[in-house]
Coordinates of C-alpha atoms and ligand atoms in Angstrom, one line a residue:
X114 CA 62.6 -16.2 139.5
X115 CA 64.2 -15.6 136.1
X116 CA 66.2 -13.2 134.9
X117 CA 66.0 -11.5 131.4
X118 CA 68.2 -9.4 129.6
X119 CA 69.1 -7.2 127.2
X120 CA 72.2 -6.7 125.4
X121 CA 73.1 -3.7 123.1
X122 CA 71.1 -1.2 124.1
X123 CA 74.0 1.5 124.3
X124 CA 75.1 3.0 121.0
X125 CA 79.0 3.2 122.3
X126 CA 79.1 -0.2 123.8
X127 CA 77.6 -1.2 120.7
X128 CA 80.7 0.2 118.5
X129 CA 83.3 -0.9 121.0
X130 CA 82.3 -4.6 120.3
X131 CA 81.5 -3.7 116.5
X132 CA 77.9 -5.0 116.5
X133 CA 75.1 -4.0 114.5
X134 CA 72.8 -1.6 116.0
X135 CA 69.9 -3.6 116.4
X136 CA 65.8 -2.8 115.5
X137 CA 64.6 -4.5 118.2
X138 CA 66.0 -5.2 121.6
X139 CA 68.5 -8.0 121.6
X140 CA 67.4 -10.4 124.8
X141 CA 68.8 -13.1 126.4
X142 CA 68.0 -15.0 129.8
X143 CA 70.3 -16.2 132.8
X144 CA 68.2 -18.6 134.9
X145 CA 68.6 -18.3 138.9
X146 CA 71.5 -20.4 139.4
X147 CA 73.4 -17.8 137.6
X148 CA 72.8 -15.6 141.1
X149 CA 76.0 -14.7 142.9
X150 CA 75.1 -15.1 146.2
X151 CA 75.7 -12.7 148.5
X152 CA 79.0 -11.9 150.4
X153 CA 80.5 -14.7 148.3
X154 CA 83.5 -13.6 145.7
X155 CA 82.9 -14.1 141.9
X156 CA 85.3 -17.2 140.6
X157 CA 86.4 -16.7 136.8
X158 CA 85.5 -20.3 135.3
X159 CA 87.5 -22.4 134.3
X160 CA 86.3 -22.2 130.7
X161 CA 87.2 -18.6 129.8
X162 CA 90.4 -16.8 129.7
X163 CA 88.6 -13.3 129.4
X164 CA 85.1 -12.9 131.4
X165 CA 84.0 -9.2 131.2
X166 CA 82.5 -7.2 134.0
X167 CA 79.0 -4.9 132.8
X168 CA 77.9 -2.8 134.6
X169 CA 73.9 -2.5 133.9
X170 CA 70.8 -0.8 135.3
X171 CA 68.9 -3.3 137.0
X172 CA 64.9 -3.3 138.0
X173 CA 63.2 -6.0 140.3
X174 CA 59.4 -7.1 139.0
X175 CA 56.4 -6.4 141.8
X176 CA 53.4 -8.1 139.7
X177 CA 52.4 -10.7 137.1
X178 CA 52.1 -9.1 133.7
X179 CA 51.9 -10.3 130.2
X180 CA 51.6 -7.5 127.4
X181 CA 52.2 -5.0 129.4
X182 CA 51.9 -1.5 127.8
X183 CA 54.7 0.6 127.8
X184 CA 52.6 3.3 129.5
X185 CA 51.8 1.3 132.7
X186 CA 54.9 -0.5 132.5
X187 CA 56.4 1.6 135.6
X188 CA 54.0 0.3 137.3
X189 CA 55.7 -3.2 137.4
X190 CA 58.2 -2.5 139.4
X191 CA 59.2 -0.4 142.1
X192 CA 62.8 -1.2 143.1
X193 CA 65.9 -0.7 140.9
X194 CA 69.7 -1.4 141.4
X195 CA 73.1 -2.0 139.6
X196 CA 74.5 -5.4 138.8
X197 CA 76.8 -7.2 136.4
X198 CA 76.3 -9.7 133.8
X199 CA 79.7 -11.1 133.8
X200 CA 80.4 -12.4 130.5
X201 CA 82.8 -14.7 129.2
X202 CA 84.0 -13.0 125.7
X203 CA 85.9 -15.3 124.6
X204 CA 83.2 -18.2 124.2
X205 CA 80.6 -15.6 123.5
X206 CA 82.5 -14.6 120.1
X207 CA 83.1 -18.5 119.5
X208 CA 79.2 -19.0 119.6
X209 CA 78.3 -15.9 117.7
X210 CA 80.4 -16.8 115.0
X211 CA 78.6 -20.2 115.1
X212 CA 75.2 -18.4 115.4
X213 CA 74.9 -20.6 118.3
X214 CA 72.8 -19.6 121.7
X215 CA 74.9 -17.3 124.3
X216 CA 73.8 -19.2 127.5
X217 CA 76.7 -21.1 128.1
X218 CA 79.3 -17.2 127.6
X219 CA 76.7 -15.2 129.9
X220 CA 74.3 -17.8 131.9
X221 CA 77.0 -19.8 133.8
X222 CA 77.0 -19.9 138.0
X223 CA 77.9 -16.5 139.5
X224 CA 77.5 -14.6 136.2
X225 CA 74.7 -12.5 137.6
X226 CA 75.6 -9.9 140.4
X227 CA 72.9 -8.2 141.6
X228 CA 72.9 -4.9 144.0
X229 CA 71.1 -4.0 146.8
X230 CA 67.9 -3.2 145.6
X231 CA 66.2 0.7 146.2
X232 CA 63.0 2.3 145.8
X233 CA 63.1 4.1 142.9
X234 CA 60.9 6.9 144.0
X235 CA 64.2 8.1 145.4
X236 CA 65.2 9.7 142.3
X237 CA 63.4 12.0 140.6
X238 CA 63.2 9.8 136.6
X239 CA 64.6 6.4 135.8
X240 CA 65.4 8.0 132.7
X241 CA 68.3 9.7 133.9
X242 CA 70.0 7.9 136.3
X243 CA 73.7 7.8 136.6
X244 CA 76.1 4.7 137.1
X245 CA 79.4 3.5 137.7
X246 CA 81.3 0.4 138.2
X247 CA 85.0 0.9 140.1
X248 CA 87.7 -1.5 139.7
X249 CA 89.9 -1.4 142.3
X250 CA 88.8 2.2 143.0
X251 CA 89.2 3.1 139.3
X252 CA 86.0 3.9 137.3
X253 CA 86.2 1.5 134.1
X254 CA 82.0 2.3 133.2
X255 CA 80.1 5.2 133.5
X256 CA 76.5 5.0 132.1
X257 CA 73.5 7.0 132.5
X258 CA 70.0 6.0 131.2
X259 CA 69.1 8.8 129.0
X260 CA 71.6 7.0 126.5
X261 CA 69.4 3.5 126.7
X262 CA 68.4 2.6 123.5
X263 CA 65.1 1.6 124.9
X264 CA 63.8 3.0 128.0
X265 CA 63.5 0.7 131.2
X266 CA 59.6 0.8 130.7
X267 CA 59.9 -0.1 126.7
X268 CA 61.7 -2.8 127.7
X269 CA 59.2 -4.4 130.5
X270 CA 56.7 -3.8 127.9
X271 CA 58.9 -5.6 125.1
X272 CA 60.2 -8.4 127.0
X273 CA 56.0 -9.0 128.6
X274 CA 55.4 -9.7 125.0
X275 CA 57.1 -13.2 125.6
X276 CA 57.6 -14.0 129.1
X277 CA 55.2 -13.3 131.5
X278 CA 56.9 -11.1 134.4
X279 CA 56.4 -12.6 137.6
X280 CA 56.8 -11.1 140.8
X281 CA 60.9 -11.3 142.1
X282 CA 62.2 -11.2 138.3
X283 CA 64.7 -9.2 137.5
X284 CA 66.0 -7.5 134.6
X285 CA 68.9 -6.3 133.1
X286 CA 69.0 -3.7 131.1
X287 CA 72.6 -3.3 129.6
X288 CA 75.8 -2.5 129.3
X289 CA 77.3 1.0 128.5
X290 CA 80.9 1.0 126.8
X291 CA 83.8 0.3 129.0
X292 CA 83.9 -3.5 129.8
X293 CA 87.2 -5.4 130.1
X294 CA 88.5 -8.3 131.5
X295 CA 88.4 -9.5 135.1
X296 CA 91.4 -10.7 137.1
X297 CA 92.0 -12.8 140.1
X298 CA 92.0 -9.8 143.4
X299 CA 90.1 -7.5 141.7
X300 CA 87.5 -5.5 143.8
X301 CA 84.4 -4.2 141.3
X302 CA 82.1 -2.1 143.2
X303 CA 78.8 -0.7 141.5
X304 CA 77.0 2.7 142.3
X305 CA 73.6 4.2 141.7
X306 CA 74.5 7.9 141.3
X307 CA 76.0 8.2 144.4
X308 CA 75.2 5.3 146.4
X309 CA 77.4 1.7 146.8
X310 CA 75.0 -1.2 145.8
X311 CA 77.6 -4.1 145.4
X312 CA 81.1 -4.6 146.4
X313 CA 82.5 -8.2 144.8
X314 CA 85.7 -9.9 145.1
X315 CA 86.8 -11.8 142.3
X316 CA 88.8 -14.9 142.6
Ligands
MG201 MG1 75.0 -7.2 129.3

């Protein structure tokens, strides 16, 4: 499976990180060793000094397409969730600057949480879904979907231009504003309205 993402496609988490508002979806890929696996704590590498937590919408691919159209884009996939693309912003700014490639800030092991995955026929629109992320009990990001730059079924239709979606893919569909730093004992726990679909120790 692969994982593909997108990054500013919130207009405040845009301005808190002073980036261009972008034409086109910005997209970026983890590959499966960036999986955190499940029940085991996230450990901050030893490369960055300041890996942030975001919080993003999540959806899991049910079928093999390739130019999808944005209209029968919800029909590729059936399950969404919360997870984090942990990001080390230190090294990301380093290779921005450079106008180097963002793998090694955002693709690194453990850098991709991913929630329990639910049907999303139990809420009535994708496109207005609200999320949280808790840090030691303490909301730190609140999002919800009607503020997506482009829609969850824009992007599978985007992103099919280039990849081909294969069944078990997952993708991330960004951050709102609100991410910060991680520290060692920190408990980040991610909700779907008002369900719990990860709980993460960080080490
Ligand atoms: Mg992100």
């Amino acid at each position: 499976m692969k994982i593909i993402c997108i990054g500013r496609n919130y207009t405040n988490h845009i301005e808190e990180l002073k980036n261009e508002r972008p034409t086109e979806p910005v997209v970026f890929m983890k590959p499966d060793s960036a999986v955190l696996l499940k029940q085991h704590p996230f450990v901050i590498p030893e490369f960055s000094e300041d890996v942030h937590h975001e919080i993003e919408i999540i959806v899991k691919i049910n079928k093999v397409g390739k130019y999808i159209e944005p209209k029968f884009a919800h029909k590729y996939y059936d399950e969404i969730s919360v997870g984090i693309d942990f990001t080390a912003r230190d090294l990301q700014e380093k290779l921005k600057t450079k106008g180097l490639p963002w793998e090694k800030a955002k693709a690194f092991d453990g850098s991709a949480v991913i929630g329990d995955f639910v049907p999303k026929t139990d809420y009535v629109s994708v496109e207005n879904l609200n999320f949280e992320l808790k840090n030691n009990s303490e909301t730190v990001q609140k999002g919800n979907t009607s503020f997506m730059l482009w829609q969850i079924d824009e992007l599978v239709a985007y992103v099919s231009q280039y990849f081909t979606l294969k069944i078990g893919d997952i993708i991330f569909t960004g951050t709102p504003a609100g991410v910060a730093a991680v520290k060692p004992n920190d408990v980040l726990e991610g909700f779907l309205e008002d369900k719990k679909l990860f709980r993460i120790q960080v080490k």
